[in-house]
Coordinates of N, CA and C in Angstrom, one line a residue:
M140 N -105.8 39.1 -3.2 CA -105.1 39.4 -4.4 C -103.6 39.4 -4.1
T141 N -103.2 40.1 -3.0 CA -101.8 40.2 -2.6 C -101.3 38.9 -2.2
R142 N -102.1 38.1 -1.5 CA -101.6 36.8 -1.1 C -101.4 35.9 -2.3
G143 N -102.2 36.0 -3.3 CA -102.1 35.2 -4.5 C -100.8 35.6 -5.3
L144 N -100.6 36.9 -5.4 CA -99.4 37.4 -6.0 C -98.1 36.9 -5.3
A145 N -98.1 37.0 -4.0 CA -97.0 36.5 -3.2 C -96.7 35.1 -3.4
L146 N -97.8 34.2 -3.5 CA -97.6 32.8 -3.7 C -97.1 32.5 -5.1
A147 N -97.6 33.2 -6.1 CA -97.1 33.1 -7.5 C -95.6 33.4 -7.6
L148 N -95.2 34.5 -6.9 CA -93.8 35.0 -6.9 C -93.0 33.9 -6.2
A149 N -93.4 33.4 -5.1 CA -92.6 32.4 -4.4 C -92.4 31.2 -5.2
L150 N -93.5 30.7 -5.9 CA -93.4 29.5 -6.7 C -92.4 29.7 -7.9
T151 N -92.5 30.9 -8.5 CA -91.6 31.3 -9.6 C -90.2 31.3 -9.2
L152 N -89.9 31.9 -8.0 CA -88.5 31.9 -7.5 C -88.0 30.5 -7.2
A153 N -88.9 29.7 -6.6 CA -88.5 28.3 -6.3 C -88.2 27.5 -7.6
A154 N -89.0 27.7 -8.6 CA -88.7 27.0 -9.9 C -87.4 27.5 -10.5
C155 N -87.1 28.8 -10.4 CA -85.8 29.2 -10.9 C -84.6 28.7 -10.1
A156 N -84.8 28.6 -8.8 CA -83.7 28.1 -8.0 C -83.4 26.6 -8.2
T157 N -84.4 25.9 -8.6 CA -84.2 24.5 -8.8 C -84.0 24.0 -10.2
A158 N -84.0 25.0 -11.1 CA -83.8 24.7 -12.5 C -82.4 24.1 -12.7
P159 N -82.2 23.0 -13.4 CA -80.9 22.4 -13.5 C -80.0 23.3 -14.3
K160 N -78.7 23.4 -13.9 CA -77.7 24.2 -14.6 C -77.0 23.2 -15.5
L161 N -76.8 23.6 -16.7 CA -76.1 22.8 -17.7 C -74.6 22.8 -17.3
P162 N -73.9 21.6 -17.6 CA -72.5 21.6 -17.3 C -71.8 22.4 -18.4
P163 N -70.5 22.7 -18.2 CA -69.7 23.4 -19.2 C -69.8 22.6 -20.5
P164 N -69.7 23.4 -21.6 CA -69.7 22.7 -22.9 C -68.5 21.8 -23.0
L165 N -68.6 20.7 -23.8 CA -67.5 19.8 -24.0 C -66.4 20.5 -24.9
P166 N -65.2 20.3 -24.6 CA -64.1 20.9 -25.5 C -63.9 20.1 -26.8
A167 N -63.3 20.8 -27.7 CA -62.9 20.2 -28.9 C -61.9 19.0 -28.6
D168 N -61.8 18.1 -29.5 CA -61.0 16.9 -29.2 C -59.6 17.2 -29.0
S169 N -59.0 18.2 -29.8 CA -57.6 18.5 -29.7 C -57.4 19.9 -30.3
V170 N -56.6 20.7 -29.7 CA -56.3 22.0 -30.2 C -54.8 22.2 -30.2
D171 N -54.3 22.5 -31.4 CA -52.9 22.7 -31.6 C -52.7 24.2 -31.3
L172 N -52.1 24.5 -30.2 CA -52.0 25.9 -29.7 C -51.1 26.8 -30.7
E173 N -50.1 26.2 -31.3 CA -49.3 26.9 -32.2 C -50.2 27.4 -33.4
R174 N -51.0 26.5 -33.9 CA -51.9 26.8 -35.1 C -53.0 27.7 -34.6
F175 N -53.5 27.6 -33.4 CA -54.6 28.5 -32.9 C -54.1 29.9 -32.6
S176 N -52.8 30.1 -32.3 CA -52.3 31.4 -32.1 C -52.5 32.3 -33.3
G177 N -52.5 33.6 -33.0 CA -52.6 34.6 -34.0 C -53.9 35.4 -33.9
K178 N -54.2 36.0 -35.0 CA -55.3 37.0 -35.1 C -56.6 36.2 -35.5
W179 N -57.7 36.5 -34.7 CA -59.0 36.0 -35.0 C -60.0 37.2 -35.0
Y180 N -60.8 37.3 -36.0 CA -61.9 38.3 -36.0 C -63.0 37.8 -35.2
V181 N -63.6 38.7 -34.4 CA -64.8 38.3 -33.7 C -66.0 38.6 -34.6
I182 N -66.5 37.5 -35.1 CA -67.6 37.5 -36.1 C -68.9 37.8 -35.4
A183 N -69.1 37.1 -34.3 CA -70.4 37.3 -33.5 C -70.1 36.8 -32.1
N184 N -71.0 37.2 -31.2 CA -70.9 36.8 -29.8 C -72.1 37.0 -29.0
I185 N -72.2 36.4 -27.9 CA -73.1 36.8 -26.8 C -72.1 37.7 -26.0
P186 N -72.3 39.0 -26.1 CA -71.2 39.9 -25.7 C -71.1 40.0 -24.1
A187 N -69.9 40.1 -23.7 CA -69.6 40.5 -22.3 C -69.8 42.0 -22.2
S188 N -69.9 42.5 -21.0 CA -70.3 44.0 -20.9 C -69.3 44.9 -21.6
G189 N -68.0 44.5 -21.6 CA -67.0 45.3 -22.3 C -67.0 45.2 -23.8
E190 N -67.7 44.3 -24.3 CA -67.8 44.0 -25.7 C -69.0 44.6 -26.4
R191 N -70.0 45.1 -25.6 CA -71.2 45.6 -26.2 C -70.9 46.9 -26.9
E192 N -71.5 47.1 -28.1 CA -71.4 48.3 -28.9 C -69.9 48.5 -29.3
R193 N -69.2 47.4 -29.5 CA -67.8 47.5 -30.1 C -67.9 47.1 -31.5
V194 N -67.1 47.7 -32.4 CA -67.0 47.3 -33.8 C -65.6 47.0 -34.2
G195 N -65.5 46.3 -35.3 CA -64.1 46.0 -35.8 C -63.3 45.2 -34.8
A196 N -64.0 44.3 -34.0 CA -63.3 43.6 -33.0 C -62.5 42.4 -33.5
Y197 N -61.3 42.2 -32.9 CA -60.6 41.0 -33.1 C -59.7 40.7 -31.9
V198 N -59.2 39.5 -31.8 CA -58.5 39.0 -30.7 C -57.2 38.4 -31.2
D199 N -56.1 38.6 -30.5 CA -54.8 38.0 -30.9 C -54.4 37.1 -29.7
Y200 N -54.1 35.8 -30.1 CA -53.6 34.9 -29.1 C -52.1 34.7 -29.3
T201 N -51.3 34.8 -28.2 CA -49.9 34.6 -28.3 C -49.5 33.6 -27.2
L202 N -48.6 32.7 -27.5 CA -48.1 31.7 -26.5 C -47.0 32.3 -25.7
G203 N -47.1 32.3 -24.4 CA -46.1 32.8 -23.5 C -45.0 31.7 -23.4
A204 N -43.8 32.2 -23.0 CA -42.7 31.3 -22.8 C -43.0 30.2 -21.7
D205 N -43.8 30.6 -20.8 CA -44.2 29.7 -19.7 C -45.4 28.8 -20.0
G206 N -45.8 28.8 -21.3 CA -47.0 27.9 -21.6 C -48.3 28.6 -21.5
S207 N -48.3 29.9 -21.0 CA -49.5 30.6 -20.8 C -50.0 31.1 -22.2
I208 N -51.2 31.6 -22.2 CA -51.8 32.2 -23.5 C -52.1 33.6 -23.2
V209 N -51.6 34.5 -23.9 CA -51.9 36.0 -23.8 C -52.9 36.3 -24.8
E210 N -54.0 36.8 -24.3 CA -55.1 37.2 -25.2 C -55.2 38.7 -25.2
T211 N -55.1 39.3 -26.4 CA -55.2 40.8 -26.6 C -56.4 41.0 -27.4
Y212 N -57.4 41.7 -26.8 CA -58.7 42.0 -27.5 C -58.6 43.5 -28.0
Y213 N -58.9 43.7 -29.3 CA -58.9 45.0 -29.9 C -60.3 45.3 -30.4
A214 N -60.7 46.6 -30.3 CA -62.0 47.0 -30.9 C -62.1 48.5 -30.9
F215 N -62.9 49.0 -31.8 CA -63.2 50.4 -31.8 C -64.4 50.6 -30.9
G216 N -64.6 51.9 -30.5 CA -65.8 52.2 -29.7 C -67.1 52.0 -30.5
K217 N -68.0 52.8 -30.4 CA -69.4 52.6 -31.0 C -69.3 52.7 -32.5
D218 N -68.3 53.3 -33.1 CA -68.1 53.3 -34.5 C -66.6 53.4 -34.9
F219 N -66.3 53.3 -36.1 CA -64.9 53.3 -36.5 C -64.2 54.6 -36.4
A220 N -64.9 55.7 -36.1 CA -64.3 56.9 -35.8 C -63.7 57.0 -34.4
H221 N -64.1 56.2 -33.5 CA -63.6 56.2 -32.2 C -62.2 55.5 -32.2
P222 N -61.4 55.8 -31.2 CA -60.0 55.2 -31.2 C -60.2 53.7 -30.9
R223 N -59.2 52.9 -31.5 CA -59.2 51.5 -31.2 C -58.6 51.3 -29.8
G224 N -59.3 50.5 -29.0 CA -58.8 50.2 -27.7 C -58.3 48.8 -27.6
S225 N -57.7 48.4 -26.5 CA -57.3 47.0 -26.4 C -57.2 46.7 -24.9
T226 N -57.5 45.4 -24.6 CA -57.3 44.9 -23.3 C -56.5 43.6 -23.4
Q227 N -55.8 43.3 -22.4 CA -55.0 42.1 -22.4 C -55.2 41.3 -21.1
S228 N -55.3 39.9 -21.3 CA -55.4 39.0 -20.2 C -54.6 37.8 -20.5
T229 N -54.3 37.0 -19.4 CA -53.4 35.8 -19.6 C -54.2 34.6 -19.1
A230 N -54.1 33.5 -19.8 CA -54.8 32.3 -19.4 C -53.8 31.2 -19.3
V231 N -54.2 30.2 -18.5 CA -53.4 29.0 -18.4 C -54.3 27.8 -19.0
V232 N -53.6 26.9 -19.6 CA -54.4 25.7 -20.2 C -54.7 24.8 -19.0
T233 N -56.0 24.4 -18.8 CA -56.4 23.6 -17.7 C -56.7 22.2 -18.1
D234 N -56.6 21.9 -19.4 CA -56.8 20.5 -19.9 C -55.6 20.2 -20.8
A235 N -54.6 19.5 -20.3 CA -53.4 19.2 -21.0 C -53.7 18.2 -22.1
A236 N -54.7 17.4 -22.0 CA -55.0 16.4 -23.1 C -55.5 17.1 -24.4
T237 N -56.4 18.1 -24.2 CA -57.0 18.7 -25.4 C -56.4 20.1 -25.7
H238 N -55.9 20.8 -24.7 CA -55.5 22.2 -24.8 C -56.7 23.1 -25.1
A239 N -57.9 22.6 -24.9 CA -59.1 23.4 -25.3 C -59.8 24.0 -24.1
Q240 N -59.3 23.9 -22.9 CA -59.9 24.6 -21.8 C -58.9 25.5 -21.1
W241 N -59.3 26.7 -20.9 CA -58.4 27.8 -20.4 C -59.0 28.5 -19.2
H242 N -58.1 28.9 -18.3 CA -58.6 29.7 -17.2 C -57.9 31.0 -17.2
F243 N -58.6 32.1 -17.2 CA -58.1 33.5 -17.1 C -58.2 34.0 -15.7
E244 N -57.0 34.2 -15.1 CA -57.0 34.8 -13.8 C -57.6 36.2 -13.7
G245 N -58.4 36.4 -12.7 CA -58.9 37.7 -12.4 C -60.0 38.1 -13.4
S246 N -60.5 37.3 -14.2 CA -61.5 37.6 -15.2 C -62.9 37.1 -14.6
H247 N -63.9 37.9 -14.8 CA -65.2 37.5 -14.4 C -65.7 36.3 -15.2
W248 N -65.3 36.2 -16.5 CA -65.6 35.0 -17.3 C -64.3 34.3 -17.4
A249 N -63.9 33.6 -16.3 CA -62.5 33.1 -16.2 C -62.3 31.8 -16.9
D250 N -63.3 31.0 -17.1 CA -63.0 29.7 -17.7 C -63.6 29.6 -19.1
R251 N -62.8 29.3 -20.1 CA -63.3 29.2 -21.5 C -63.0 27.9 -22.1
V252 N -63.8 27.5 -23.0 CA -63.7 26.2 -23.7 C -63.7 26.4 -25.2
I253 N -62.7 25.9 -25.8 CA -62.7 25.9 -27.3 C -63.6 24.7 -27.7
V254 N -64.8 25.0 -28.1 CA -65.8 24.0 -28.4 C -65.5 23.4 -29.8
Y255 N -65.1 24.3 -30.7 CA -64.9 23.8 -32.1 C -63.8 24.7 -32.8
V256 N -63.0 24.0 -33.5 CA -62.1 24.7 -34.5 C -62.0 23.8 -35.7
D257 N -62.1 24.4 -36.9 CA -62.1 23.6 -38.1 C -60.7 23.1 -38.3
R258 N -60.6 22.1 -39.2 CA -59.3 21.5 -39.4 C -58.2 22.4 -39.9
D259 N -58.6 23.4 -40.6 CA -57.7 24.4 -41.2 C -57.4 25.6 -40.3
Y260 N -58.0 25.6 -39.1 CA -57.9 26.7 -38.1 C -58.3 28.0 -38.8
Q261 N -59.4 28.0 -39.5 CA -60.0 29.2 -40.1 C -61.2 29.8 -39.4
D262 N -61.9 28.9 -38.6 CA -63.0 29.4 -37.8 C -63.1 28.5 -36.6
A263 N -63.7 29.2 -35.5 CA -63.7 28.5 -34.2 C -64.9 29.1 -33.4
L264 N -65.2 28.2 -32.4 CA -66.2 28.6 -31.4 C -65.6 28.5 -30.0
I265 N -65.7 29.6 -29.3 CA -65.2 29.6 -27.9 C -66.4 29.9 -27.0
A266 N -66.5 29.1 -25.9 CA -67.7 29.3 -25.0 C -67.1 29.6 -23.6
D267 N -67.9 30.3 -22.9 CA -67.6 30.5 -21.5 C -68.1 29.3 -20.8
A268 N -67.3 28.7 -19.8 CA -67.7 27.5 -19.2 C -69.0 27.7 -18.4
S269 N -69.4 28.9 -18.0 CA -70.6 29.1 -17.3 C -71.8 29.2 -18.3
R270 N -71.5 29.2 -19.6 CA -72.5 29.2 -20.6 C -73.2 30.6 -20.8
D271 N -72.6 31.6 -20.2 CA -73.1 33.0 -20.3 C -72.7 33.7 -21.6
R272 N -71.5 33.3 -22.1 CA -70.9 34.0 -23.3 C -70.4 33.0 -24.3
V273 N -70.4 33.5 -25.5 CA -69.8 32.7 -26.6 C -69.3 33.6 -27.7
W274 N -68.3 33.1 -28.4 CA -67.6 33.9 -29.5 C -67.5 33.0 -30.7
I275 N -67.9 33.5 -31.8 CA -67.7 32.9 -33.1 C -66.5 33.7 -33.7
L276 N -65.4 33.0 -34.0 CA -64.2 33.6 -34.5 C -63.8 33.1 -35.9
A277 N -63.1 33.9 -36.6 CA -62.7 33.5 -38.0 C -61.4 34.3 -38.3
R278 N -60.6 33.7 -39.1 CA -59.3 34.3 -39.5 C -59.6 35.5 -40.5
Q279 N -60.7 35.4 -41.2 CA -61.1 36.5 -42.1 C -62.2 37.3 -41.5
R280 N -62.4 38.5 -42.0 CA -63.4 39.4 -41.4 C -64.8 38.9 -41.5
Y281 N -65.1 38.0 -42.5 CA -66.5 37.6 -42.8 C -66.5 36.1 -42.9
L282 N -67.6 35.6 -42.5 CA -68.0 34.2 -42.7 C -69.1 34.1 -43.7
G283 N -69.0 33.2 -44.6 CA -70.1 33.0 -45.5 C -71.4 32.6 -44.7
D284 N -72.5 32.8 -45.3 CA -73.8 32.5 -44.7 C -73.9 31.0 -44.3
E285 N -73.4 30.1 -45.1 CA -73.5 28.7 -44.9 C -72.6 28.3 -43.6
V286 N -71.4 28.9 -43.5 CA -70.6 28.6 -42.4 C -71.1 29.2 -41.1
Y287 N -71.6 30.4 -41.2 CA -72.2 31.1 -40.1 C -73.4 30.3 -39.6
S288 N -74.3 29.9 -40.5 CA -75.4 29.1 -40.1 C -75.0 27.8 -39.4
A289 N -74.0 27.2 -39.9 CA -73.5 25.9 -39.3 C -72.9 26.2 -37.9
M290 N -72.3 27.3 -37.7 CA -71.8 27.7 -36.3 C -73.0 27.9 -35.4
L291 N -74.0 28.6 -35.8 CA -75.2 28.8 -35.0 C -75.8 27.4 -34.7
A292 N -75.9 26.5 -35.6 CA -76.5 25.2 -35.4 C -75.6 24.4 -34.4
R293 N -74.3 24.6 -34.4 CA -73.5 23.9 -33.4 C -73.8 24.5 -32.0
L294 N -74.0 25.8 -31.9 CA -74.3 26.4 -30.6 C -75.6 25.8 -30.1
E295 N -76.6 25.7 -31.0 CA -77.9 25.2 -30.6 C -77.8 23.7 -30.1
Q296 N -76.9 23.0 -30.8 CA -76.7 21.6 -30.4 C -76.1 21.4 -29.0
I297 N -75.3 22.4 -28.6 CA -74.7 22.3 -27.3 C -75.5 23.1 -26.2
G298 N -76.7 23.5 -26.5 CA -77.5 24.1 -25.5 C -77.6 25.7 -25.5
Y299 N -77.1 26.4 -26.5 CA -77.2 27.8 -26.5 C -78.4 28.3 -27.3
D300 N -78.9 29.4 -26.9 CA -80.0 30.0 -27.7 C -79.3 30.9 -28.7
S301 N -79.3 30.5 -29.9 CA -78.6 31.3 -31.0 C -79.2 32.6 -31.2
R302 N -80.4 32.9 -30.8 CA -81.1 34.2 -31.0 C -80.3 35.2 -30.1
R303 N -79.6 34.8 -29.1 CA -78.8 35.8 -28.3 C -77.5 36.2 -28.9
V304 N -77.1 35.5 -30.0 CA -75.8 35.8 -30.6 C -76.0 36.9 -31.6
L305 N -75.1 37.9 -31.4 CA -75.2 39.1 -32.3 C -73.9 39.2 -33.1
K306 N -74.0 39.6 -34.4 CA -72.8 39.8 -35.2 C -72.1 41.1 -34.8
V307 N -70.8 41.1 -34.9 CA -70.0 42.3 -34.6 C -69.7 43.0 -35.9
P308 N -70.1 44.3 -36.1 CA -69.8 45.0 -37.3 C -68.3 45.0 -37.6
Q309 N -68.0 44.6 -38.8 CA -66.6 44.7 -39.2 C -66.4 45.8 -40.3
R310 N -67.5 46.4 -40.7 CA -67.4 47.5 -41.7 C -68.5 48.5 -41.2
P311 N -68.3 49.8 -41.5 CA -69.2 50.9 -41.0 C -70.7 50.6 -41.5
E312 N -70.9 50.1 -42.7 CA -72.3 50.0 -43.1 C -73.1 48.9 -42.4
F313 N -72.4 48.1 -41.5 CA -73.1 47.1 -40.8 C -73.6 47.6 -39.4
I314 N -73.1 48.7 -39.0 CA -73.5 49.3 -37.7 C -75.0 49.6 -37.7
G315 N -75.7 49.0 -36.7 CA -77.1 49.1 -36.6 C -78.0 48.3 -37.5
A316 N -77.3 47.5 -38.3 CA -78.1 46.6 -39.2 C -78.7 45.4 -38.4
P317 N -79.8 44.9 -38.9 CA -80.5 43.8 -38.1 C -79.5 42.6 -37.9
G318 N -79.5 42.1 -36.7 CA -78.6 41.0 -36.3 C -77.3 41.4 -35.8
F319 N -76.9 42.7 -35.9 CA -75.6 43.2 -35.5 C -75.8 44.0 -34.2
Q320 N -74.7 44.0 -33.4 CA -74.7 44.8 -32.2 C -74.9 46.3 -32.5

């Protein structure tokens, strides 16, 4: 029995080690950084560790004088009674043709790809190049069901499991609701 269990474990580990890793998602055709700058609400995400159990989250992108992009992430703790915290990081554009690929120095999730931004710059998808994280962003606090479903469908098309995506509560009554963090 022990020998059989060891063999099964070895085969499982070998299969995991040889599973093909997907390449980074393809970037949007073109991103106007001036139009992309500003405040974006985090509608949903596959959260990074620092984003779990955060509510009222939004991010502000500012263009630096040197061409860098300053990202400031704001969120409340587990509920809206907690103080709003913020973190800041700086990225450089790594794809001059599209402006849709960024590298954040010193970040565990250092390479990001703007996969989609609508023509009016009202909603966007940003993915981690390693495919571990994704963010659905919007200029408004809420996306209609049709737009949200379309965003999830886009994620599925590029190889993400949309069941891992959780909505970020933007109002107190959504805390703990199904589908929310």
